[in-house]
Short mmCIF file of C-alpha atoms in Angstrom, two decimals:
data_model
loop_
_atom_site.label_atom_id
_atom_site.label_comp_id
_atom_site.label_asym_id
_atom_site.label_seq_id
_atom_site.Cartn_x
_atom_site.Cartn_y
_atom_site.Cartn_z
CA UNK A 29 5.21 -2.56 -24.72
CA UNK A 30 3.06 -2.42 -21.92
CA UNK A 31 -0.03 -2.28 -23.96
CA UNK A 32 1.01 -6.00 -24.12
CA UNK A 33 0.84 -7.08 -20.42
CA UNK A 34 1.43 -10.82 -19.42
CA UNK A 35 -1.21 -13.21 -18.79
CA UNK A 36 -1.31 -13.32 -15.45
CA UNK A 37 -1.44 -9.16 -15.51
CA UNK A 38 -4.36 -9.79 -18.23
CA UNK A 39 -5.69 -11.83 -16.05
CA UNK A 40 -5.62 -9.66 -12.41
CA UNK A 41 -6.54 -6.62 -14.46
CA UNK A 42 -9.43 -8.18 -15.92
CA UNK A 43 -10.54 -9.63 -12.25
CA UNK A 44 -10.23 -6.40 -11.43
CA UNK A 45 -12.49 -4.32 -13.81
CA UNK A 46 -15.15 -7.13 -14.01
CA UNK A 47 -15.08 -6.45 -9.56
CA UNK A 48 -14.84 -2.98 -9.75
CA UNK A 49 -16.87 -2.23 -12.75
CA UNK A 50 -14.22 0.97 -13.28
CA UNK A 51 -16.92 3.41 -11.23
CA UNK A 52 -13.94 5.69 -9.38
CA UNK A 53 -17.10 7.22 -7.48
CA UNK A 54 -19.78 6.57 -5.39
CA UNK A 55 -22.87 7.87 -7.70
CA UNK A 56 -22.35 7.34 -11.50
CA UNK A 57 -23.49 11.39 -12.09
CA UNK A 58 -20.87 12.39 -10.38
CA UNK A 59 -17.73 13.74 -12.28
CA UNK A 60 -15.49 11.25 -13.28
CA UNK A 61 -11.76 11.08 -11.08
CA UNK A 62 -9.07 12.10 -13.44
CA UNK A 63 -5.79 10.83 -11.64
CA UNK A 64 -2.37 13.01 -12.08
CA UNK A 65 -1.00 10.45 -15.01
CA UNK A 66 -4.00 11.45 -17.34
CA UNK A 67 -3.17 14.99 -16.91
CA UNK A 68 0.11 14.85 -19.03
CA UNK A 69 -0.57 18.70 -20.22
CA UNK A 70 0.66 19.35 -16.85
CA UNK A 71 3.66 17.27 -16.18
CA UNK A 72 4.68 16.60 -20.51
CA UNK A 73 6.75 20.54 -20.38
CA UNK A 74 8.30 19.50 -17.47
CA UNK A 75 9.48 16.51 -19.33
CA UNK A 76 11.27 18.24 -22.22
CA UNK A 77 14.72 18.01 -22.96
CA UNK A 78 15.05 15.43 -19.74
CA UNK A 79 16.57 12.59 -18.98
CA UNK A 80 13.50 10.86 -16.77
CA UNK A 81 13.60 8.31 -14.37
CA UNK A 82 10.53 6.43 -13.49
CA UNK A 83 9.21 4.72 -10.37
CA UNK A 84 6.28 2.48 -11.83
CA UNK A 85 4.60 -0.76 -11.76
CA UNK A 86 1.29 -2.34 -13.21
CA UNK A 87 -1.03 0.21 -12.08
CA UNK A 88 1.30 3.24 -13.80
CA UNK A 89 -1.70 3.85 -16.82
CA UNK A 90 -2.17 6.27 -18.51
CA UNK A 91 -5.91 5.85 -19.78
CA UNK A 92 -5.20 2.25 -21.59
CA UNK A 93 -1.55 2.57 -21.86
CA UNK A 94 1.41 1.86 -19.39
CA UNK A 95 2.89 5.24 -18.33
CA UNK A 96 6.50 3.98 -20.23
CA UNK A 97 4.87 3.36 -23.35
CA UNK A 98 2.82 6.67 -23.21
CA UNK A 99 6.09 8.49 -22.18
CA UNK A 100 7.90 6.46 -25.16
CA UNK A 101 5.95 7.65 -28.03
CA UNK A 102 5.77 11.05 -26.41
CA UNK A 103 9.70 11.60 -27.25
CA UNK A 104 10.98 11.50 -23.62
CA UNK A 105 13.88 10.36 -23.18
CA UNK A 106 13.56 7.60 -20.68
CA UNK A 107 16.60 7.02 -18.69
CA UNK A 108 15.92 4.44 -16.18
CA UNK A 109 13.09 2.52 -14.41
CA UNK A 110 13.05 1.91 -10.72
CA UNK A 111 10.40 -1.24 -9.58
CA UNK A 112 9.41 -1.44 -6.04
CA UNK A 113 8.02 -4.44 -4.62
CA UNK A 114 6.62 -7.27 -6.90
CA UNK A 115 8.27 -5.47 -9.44
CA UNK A 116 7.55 -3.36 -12.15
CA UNK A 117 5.15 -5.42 -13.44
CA UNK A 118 3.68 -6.64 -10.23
CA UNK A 119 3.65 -10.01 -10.96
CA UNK A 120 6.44 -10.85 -8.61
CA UNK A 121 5.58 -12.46 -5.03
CA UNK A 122 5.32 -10.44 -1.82
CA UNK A 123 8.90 -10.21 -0.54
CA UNK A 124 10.93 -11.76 -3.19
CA UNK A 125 13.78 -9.84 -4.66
CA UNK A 126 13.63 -7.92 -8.03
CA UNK A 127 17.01 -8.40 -9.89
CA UNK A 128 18.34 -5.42 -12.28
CA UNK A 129 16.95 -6.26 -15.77
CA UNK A 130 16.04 -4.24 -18.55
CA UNK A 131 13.13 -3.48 -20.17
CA UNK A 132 12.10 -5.50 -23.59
CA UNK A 133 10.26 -3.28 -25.40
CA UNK A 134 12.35 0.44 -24.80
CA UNK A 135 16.02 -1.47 -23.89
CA UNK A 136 15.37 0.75 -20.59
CA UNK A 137 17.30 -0.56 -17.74
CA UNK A 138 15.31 -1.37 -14.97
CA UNK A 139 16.68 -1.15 -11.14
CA UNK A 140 15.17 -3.06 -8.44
CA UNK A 141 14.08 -0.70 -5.32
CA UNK A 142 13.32 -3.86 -3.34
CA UNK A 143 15.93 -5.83 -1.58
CA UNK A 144 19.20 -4.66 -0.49
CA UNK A 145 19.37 -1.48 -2.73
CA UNK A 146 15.86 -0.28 -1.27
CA UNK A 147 17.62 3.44 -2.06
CA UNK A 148 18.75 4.45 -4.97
CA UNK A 149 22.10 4.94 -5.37
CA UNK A 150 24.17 7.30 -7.14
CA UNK A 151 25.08 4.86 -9.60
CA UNK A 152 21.44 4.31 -10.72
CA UNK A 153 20.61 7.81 -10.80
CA UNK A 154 23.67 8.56 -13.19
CA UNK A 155 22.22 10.93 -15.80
CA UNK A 156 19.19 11.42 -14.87
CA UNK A 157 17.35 15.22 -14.34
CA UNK A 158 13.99 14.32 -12.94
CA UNK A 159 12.17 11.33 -10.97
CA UNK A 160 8.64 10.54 -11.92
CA UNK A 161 6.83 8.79 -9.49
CA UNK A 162 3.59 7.27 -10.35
CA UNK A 163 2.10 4.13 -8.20
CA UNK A 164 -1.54 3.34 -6.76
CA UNK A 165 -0.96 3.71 -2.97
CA UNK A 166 -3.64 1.55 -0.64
CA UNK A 167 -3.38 4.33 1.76
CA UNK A 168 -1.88 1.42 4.56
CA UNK A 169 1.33 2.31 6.76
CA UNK A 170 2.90 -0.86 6.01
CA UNK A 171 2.02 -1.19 2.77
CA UNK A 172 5.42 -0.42 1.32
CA UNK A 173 5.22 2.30 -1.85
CA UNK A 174 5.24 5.33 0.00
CA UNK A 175 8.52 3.67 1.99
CA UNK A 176 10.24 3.49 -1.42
CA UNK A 177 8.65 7.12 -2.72
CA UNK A 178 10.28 8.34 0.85
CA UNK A 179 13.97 6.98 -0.28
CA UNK A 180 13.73 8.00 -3.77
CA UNK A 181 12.85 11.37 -3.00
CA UNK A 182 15.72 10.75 -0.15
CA UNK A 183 18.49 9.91 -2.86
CA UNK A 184 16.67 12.43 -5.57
CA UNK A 185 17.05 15.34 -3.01
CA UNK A 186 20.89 13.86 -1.92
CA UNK A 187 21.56 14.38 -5.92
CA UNK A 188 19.85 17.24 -6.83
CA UNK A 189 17.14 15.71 -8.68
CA UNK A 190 13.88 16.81 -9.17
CA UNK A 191 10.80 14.36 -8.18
CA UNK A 192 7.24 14.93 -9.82
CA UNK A 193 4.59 12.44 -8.01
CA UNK A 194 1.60 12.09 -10.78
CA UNK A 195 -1.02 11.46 -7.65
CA UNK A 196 -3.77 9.10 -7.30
CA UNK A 197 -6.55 8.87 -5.11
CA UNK A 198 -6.23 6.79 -1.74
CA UNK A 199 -9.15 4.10 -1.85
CA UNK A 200 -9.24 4.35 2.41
CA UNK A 201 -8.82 8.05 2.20
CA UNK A 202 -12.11 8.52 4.00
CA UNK A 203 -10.05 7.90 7.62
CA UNK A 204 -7.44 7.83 10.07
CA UNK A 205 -6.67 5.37 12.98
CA UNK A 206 -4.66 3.07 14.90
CA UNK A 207 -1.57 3.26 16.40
CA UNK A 208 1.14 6.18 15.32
CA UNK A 209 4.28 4.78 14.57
CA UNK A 210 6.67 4.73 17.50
CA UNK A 211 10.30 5.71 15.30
CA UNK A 212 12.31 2.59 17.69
CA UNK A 213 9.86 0.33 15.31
CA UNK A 214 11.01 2.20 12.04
CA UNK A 215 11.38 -0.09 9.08
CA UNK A 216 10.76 -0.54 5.56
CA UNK A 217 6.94 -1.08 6.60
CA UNK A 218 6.85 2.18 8.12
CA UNK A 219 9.44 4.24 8.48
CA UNK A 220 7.60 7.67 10.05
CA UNK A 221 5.22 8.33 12.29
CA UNK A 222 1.90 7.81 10.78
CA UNK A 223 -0.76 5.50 11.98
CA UNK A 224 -1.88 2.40 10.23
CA UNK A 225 -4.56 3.82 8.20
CA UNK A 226 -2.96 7.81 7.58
CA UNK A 227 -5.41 8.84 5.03
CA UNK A 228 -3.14 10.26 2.70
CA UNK A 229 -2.89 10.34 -0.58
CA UNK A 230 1.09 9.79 -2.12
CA UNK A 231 1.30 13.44 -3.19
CA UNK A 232 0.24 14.70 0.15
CA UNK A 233 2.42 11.68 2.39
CA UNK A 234 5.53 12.97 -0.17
CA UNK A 235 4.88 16.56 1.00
CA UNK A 236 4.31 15.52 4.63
CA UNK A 237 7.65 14.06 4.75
CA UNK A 238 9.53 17.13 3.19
CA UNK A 239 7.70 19.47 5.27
CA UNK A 240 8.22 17.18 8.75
CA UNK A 241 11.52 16.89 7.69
CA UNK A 242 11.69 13.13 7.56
CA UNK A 243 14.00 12.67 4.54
CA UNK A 244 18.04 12.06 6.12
CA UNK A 245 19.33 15.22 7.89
CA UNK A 246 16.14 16.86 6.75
CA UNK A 247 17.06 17.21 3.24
CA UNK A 248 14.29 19.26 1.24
CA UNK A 249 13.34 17.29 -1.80
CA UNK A 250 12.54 19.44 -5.25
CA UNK A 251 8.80 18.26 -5.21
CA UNK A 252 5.81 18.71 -7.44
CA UNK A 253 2.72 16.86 -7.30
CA UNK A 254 0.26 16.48 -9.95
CA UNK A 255 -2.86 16.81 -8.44
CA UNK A 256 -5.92 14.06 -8.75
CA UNK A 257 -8.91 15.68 -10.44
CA UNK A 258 -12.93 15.48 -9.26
CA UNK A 259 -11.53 13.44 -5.86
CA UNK A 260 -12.44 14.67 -2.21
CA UNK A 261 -11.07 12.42 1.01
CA UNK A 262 -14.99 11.45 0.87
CA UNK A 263 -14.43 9.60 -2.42
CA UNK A 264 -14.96 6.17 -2.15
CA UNK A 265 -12.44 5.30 -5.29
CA UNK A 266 -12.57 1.81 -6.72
CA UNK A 267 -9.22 0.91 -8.19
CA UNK A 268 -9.38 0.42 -11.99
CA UNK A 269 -6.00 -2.01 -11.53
CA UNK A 270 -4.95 -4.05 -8.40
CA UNK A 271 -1.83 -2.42 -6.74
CA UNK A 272 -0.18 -5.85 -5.57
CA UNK A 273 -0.81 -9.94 -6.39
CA UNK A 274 -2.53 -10.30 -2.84
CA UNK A 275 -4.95 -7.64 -3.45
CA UNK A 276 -7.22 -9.15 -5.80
CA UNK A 277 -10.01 -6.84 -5.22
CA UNK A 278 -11.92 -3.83 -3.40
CA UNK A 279 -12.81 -6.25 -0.11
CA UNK A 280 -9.61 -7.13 0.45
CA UNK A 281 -8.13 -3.66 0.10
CA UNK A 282 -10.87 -2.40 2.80
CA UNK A 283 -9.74 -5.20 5.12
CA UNK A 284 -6.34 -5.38 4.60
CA UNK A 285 -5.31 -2.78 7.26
CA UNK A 286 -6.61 -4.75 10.23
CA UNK A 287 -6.23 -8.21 8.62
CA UNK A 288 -2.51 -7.86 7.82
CA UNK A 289 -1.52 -7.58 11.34
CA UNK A 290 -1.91 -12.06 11.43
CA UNK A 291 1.57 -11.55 9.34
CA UNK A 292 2.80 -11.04 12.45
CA UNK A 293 1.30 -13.43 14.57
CA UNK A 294 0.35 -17.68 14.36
CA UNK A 295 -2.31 -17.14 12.21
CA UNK A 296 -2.92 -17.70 7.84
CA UNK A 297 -4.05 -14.42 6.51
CA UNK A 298 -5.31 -15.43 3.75
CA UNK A 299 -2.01 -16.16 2.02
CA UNK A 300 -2.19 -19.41 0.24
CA UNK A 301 -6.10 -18.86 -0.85
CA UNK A 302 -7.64 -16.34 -3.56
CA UNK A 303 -9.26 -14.48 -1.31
CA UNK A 304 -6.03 -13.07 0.80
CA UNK A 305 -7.06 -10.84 3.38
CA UNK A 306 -10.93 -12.25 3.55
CA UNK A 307 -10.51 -14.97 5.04
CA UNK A 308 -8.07 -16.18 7.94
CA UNK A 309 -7.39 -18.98 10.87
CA UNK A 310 -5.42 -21.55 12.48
CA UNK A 311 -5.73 -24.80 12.91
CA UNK A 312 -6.78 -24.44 16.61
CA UNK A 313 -9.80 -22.01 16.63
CA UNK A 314 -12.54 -22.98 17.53
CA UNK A 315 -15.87 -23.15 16.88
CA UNK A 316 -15.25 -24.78 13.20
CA UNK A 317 -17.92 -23.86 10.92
CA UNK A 318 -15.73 -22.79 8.04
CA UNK A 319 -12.12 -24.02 7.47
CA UNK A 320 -9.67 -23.81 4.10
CA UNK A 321 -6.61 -25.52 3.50
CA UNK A 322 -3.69 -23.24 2.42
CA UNK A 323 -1.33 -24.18 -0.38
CA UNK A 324 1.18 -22.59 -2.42
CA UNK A 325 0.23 -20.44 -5.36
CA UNK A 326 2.45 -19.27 -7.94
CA UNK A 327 2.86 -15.04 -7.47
CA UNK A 328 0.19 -15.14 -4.99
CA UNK A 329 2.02 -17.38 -2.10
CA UNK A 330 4.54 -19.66 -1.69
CA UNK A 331 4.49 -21.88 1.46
CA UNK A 332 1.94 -19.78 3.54
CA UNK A 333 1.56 -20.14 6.60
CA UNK A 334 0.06 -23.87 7.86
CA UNK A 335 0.66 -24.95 4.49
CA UNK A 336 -2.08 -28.14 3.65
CA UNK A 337 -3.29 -28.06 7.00
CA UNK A 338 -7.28 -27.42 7.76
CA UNK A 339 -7.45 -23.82 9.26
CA UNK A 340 -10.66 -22.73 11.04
CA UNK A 341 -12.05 -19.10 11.40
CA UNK A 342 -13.43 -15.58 9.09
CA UNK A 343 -15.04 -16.02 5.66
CA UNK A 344 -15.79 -12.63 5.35
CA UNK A 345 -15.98 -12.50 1.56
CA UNK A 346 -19.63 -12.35 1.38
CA UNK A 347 -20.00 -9.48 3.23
CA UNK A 348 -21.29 -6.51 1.42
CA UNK A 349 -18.97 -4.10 -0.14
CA UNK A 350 -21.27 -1.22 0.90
CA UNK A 351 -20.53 -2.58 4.51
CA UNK A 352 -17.09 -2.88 4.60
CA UNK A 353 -16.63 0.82 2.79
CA UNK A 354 -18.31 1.78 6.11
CA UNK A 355 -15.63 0.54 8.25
CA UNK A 356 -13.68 3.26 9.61
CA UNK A 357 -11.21 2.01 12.15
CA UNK A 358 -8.58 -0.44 12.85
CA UNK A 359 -10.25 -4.06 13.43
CA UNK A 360 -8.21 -5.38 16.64
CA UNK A 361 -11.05 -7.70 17.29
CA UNK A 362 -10.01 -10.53 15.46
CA UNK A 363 -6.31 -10.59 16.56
CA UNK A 364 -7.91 -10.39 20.19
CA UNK A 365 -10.26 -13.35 19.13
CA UNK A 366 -7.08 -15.81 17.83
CA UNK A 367 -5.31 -14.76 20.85
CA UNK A 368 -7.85 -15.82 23.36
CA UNK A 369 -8.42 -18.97 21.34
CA UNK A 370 -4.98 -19.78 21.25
CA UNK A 371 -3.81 -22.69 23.65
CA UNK A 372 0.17 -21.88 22.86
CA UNK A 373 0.27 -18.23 23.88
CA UNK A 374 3.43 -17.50 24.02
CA UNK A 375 4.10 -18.16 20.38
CA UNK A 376 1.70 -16.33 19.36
CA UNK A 377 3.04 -13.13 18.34
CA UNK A 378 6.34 -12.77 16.60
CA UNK A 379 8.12 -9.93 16.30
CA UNK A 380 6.93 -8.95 13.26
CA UNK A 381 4.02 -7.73 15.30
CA UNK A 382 5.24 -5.05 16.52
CA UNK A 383 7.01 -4.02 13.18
CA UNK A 384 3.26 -3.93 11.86
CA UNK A 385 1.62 -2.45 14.69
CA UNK A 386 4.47 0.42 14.49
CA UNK A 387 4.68 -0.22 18.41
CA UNK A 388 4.97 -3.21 21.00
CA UNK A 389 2.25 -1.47 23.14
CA UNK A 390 -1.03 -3.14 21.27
CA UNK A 391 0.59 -6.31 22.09
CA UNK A 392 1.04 -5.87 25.73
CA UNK A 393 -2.33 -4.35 25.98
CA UNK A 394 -3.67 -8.06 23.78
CA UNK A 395 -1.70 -10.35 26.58
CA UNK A 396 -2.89 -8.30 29.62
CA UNK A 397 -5.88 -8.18 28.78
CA UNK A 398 -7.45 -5.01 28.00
CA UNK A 399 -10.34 -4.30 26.26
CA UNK A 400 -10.93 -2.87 22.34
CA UNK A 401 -12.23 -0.02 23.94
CA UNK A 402 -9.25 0.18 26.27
CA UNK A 403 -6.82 0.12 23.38
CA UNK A 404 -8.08 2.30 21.30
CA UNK A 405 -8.49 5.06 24.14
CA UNK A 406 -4.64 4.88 24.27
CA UNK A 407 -3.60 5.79 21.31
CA UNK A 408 -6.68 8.97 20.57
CA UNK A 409 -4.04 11.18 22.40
CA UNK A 410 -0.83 10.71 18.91
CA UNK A 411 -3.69 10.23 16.82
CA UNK A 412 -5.21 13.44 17.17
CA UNK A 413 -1.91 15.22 17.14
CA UNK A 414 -1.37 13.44 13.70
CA UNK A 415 -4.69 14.44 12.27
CA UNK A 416 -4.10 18.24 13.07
CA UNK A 417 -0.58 17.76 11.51
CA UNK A 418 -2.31 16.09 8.81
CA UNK A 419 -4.72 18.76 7.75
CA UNK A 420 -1.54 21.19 6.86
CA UNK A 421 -0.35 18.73 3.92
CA UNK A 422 -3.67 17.91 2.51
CA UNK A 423 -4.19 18.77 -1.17
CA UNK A 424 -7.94 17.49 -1.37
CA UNK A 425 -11.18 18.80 0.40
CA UNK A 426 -12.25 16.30 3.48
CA UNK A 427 -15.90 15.85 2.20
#
């Protein structure tokens, strides 16, 4: 069962506690963050006498043990498992399909929410009474859990299905910026409009989107969140499991929002290294006092970007977590940096950009021109009126 994760699970998870040293808070006396999964007095009567779907993946634990297990020896009757991207174990690589399978250890069939059936259909909800959805969230627009939590509780609400989100914290919870998504730019990697960084956690984004009505037609889902325990939006929470391959540990989560946005543009993101996300280039920046050569690594990356070629640019690995917990805003330095640096400009961006960015704005501002300080002034105005929407979802204190 999922006591019994693979080796390369063993080994992330154990890369992960030995970074993280478990401490879900900033001071050790404080009281320890109990996340909605280890409050199963809450959400186990609700489970009675149901046929339960779940939406999980590596970071589904209760205490020691995988939520299906837990849920296994409990008596419920599992009836199906939905895996989002990299799977339900999370060992599968960023973007790559998840075929149907089913599930060794409980015969549970398992239904891939990642490809072309990135909604559950009717088919795969056959049977089944109530939804549990239980996944560490980055707290990242276009990070893409809360895009499959918004279609299942889409196809839950078409069917009459219940959902019950067993919430944990949001490890960038602690602010709100960049752009808000413009909805001509909907996609899978953001499909309302939030910004980049919307500091919610999954419980409060799931009752954002009932309340906004952005489910199809404005559907109202049945909802119920189990609420996280001892957390505030001031919690700096260290994740106890990484939530994807290419997060590999807290410094890479903190830059991820700002960093990511090179997927969209000519330069390596990391991808191709094992430290995704803290450290990036190209092959033309300049000046060259650190350079990496990309290569393909099995889960992690195959074929990044400028594959075996020297790239030159950001080690920011040894910067101090303490530091980079302090950020509190959407980097746009560094994409302005490669840009300037760059002799081709106008193959710079792709238009994957824009899908990131949730807008094609930022990049008009980066070829005209403009300054940070510029950009960021232009998008205060949707960002405020997000942060006042904001406050009437949240489920946590601010500080």
């Amino acid at each position: 069962m999922y006591a019994k994760l693979s080796l390369i699970s063993c080994l992330i998870l154990l890369a992960s506690i030995l970074t993280t040293g478990c401490s879900n808070s900033t001071e050790q006396s404080e009281p320890a963050v109990i996340v909605g999964a280890d409050r199963s007095e809450i959400y186990l009567p609700l489970l009675e006498n149901k046929n339960v779907g779940l939406v999980v993946n590596q970071t589904s634990m209760v205490d020691s043990v995988h939520l299906i297990d837990y849920l296994y020896r409990k008596g419920v009757n599992i009836k199906a498992i939905y895996a989002p991207e990299h799977g339900y174990k999370g060992t599968v690589e960023r973007g790559k399909h998840v075929d149907g399978t089913t599930d060794p250890d409980t015969g549970v069939p398992v239904y891939s929410l990642y490809g072309k059936n990135r909604k559950p259909g009717p088919e795969m909800l056959e049977g089944v009474d109530v939804v549990v959805f239980d996944i560490q969230d980055v707290g990242v627009r276009f990070f893409t859990y809360i895009s499959t939590l918004n279609k299942v509780m889409e196809a839950c609400a078409e069917n009459g299905i219940k959902v019950i989100v067993l919430d944990r914290p949001n490890p960038l919870g602690y602010y709100v910026d960049g752009p808000v998504l413009d909805s001509q730019f909907g996609s899978f990697v953001g499909l309302n409009p939030i910004p980049v960084i919307h500091g919610l956690t999954v419980g409060e984004y799931a009752q954002m989107a009932n309340g906004e009505g952005w489910l199809k037609d404005s559907i109202q889902c049945d909802l119920e969140v189990v609420k996280v325990e001892n957390y505030t939006h001031a919690t700096k929470y260290q994740l106890p499991i990484l939530p994807s391959p290419n997060l590999p540990d807290m410094k890479s989560i903190y830059l991820y929002p700002s960093i990511c946005l090179f997927e969209g543009a000519n330069v390596n993101e990391g991808r191709g290294t094992y430290k995704p996300f803290q450290q990036f280039g190209a092959p033309y920046y300049t000046p060259t006092d650190f350079s990496y050569v990309p290569k393909s690594i099995p889960v992690l990356a195959l074929h990044p970007k400028f594959e075996g070629d020297t790239c030159y640019g950001y080690d920011l690995s040894g910067v101090a977590l303490s530091q980079l917990q302090e950020i509190r805003q959407l980097e746009i330095k560094y994409v302005i940096d490669f840009y300037n640096k760059c002799d081709d400009k106008e193959n710079f961006f792709i238009s994957f950009f824009d899908t990131l960015a949730g807008t094609d704005q930022l990049r008009k501002q980066i070829i005209e021109g403009q300054s940070e300080e510029q950009i960021r002034a232009s998008w205060q105005q949707d960002l405020d009126k997000y942060k006042q929407m904001r406050k009437k979802y949240l489920l946590y204190d601010e500080n």
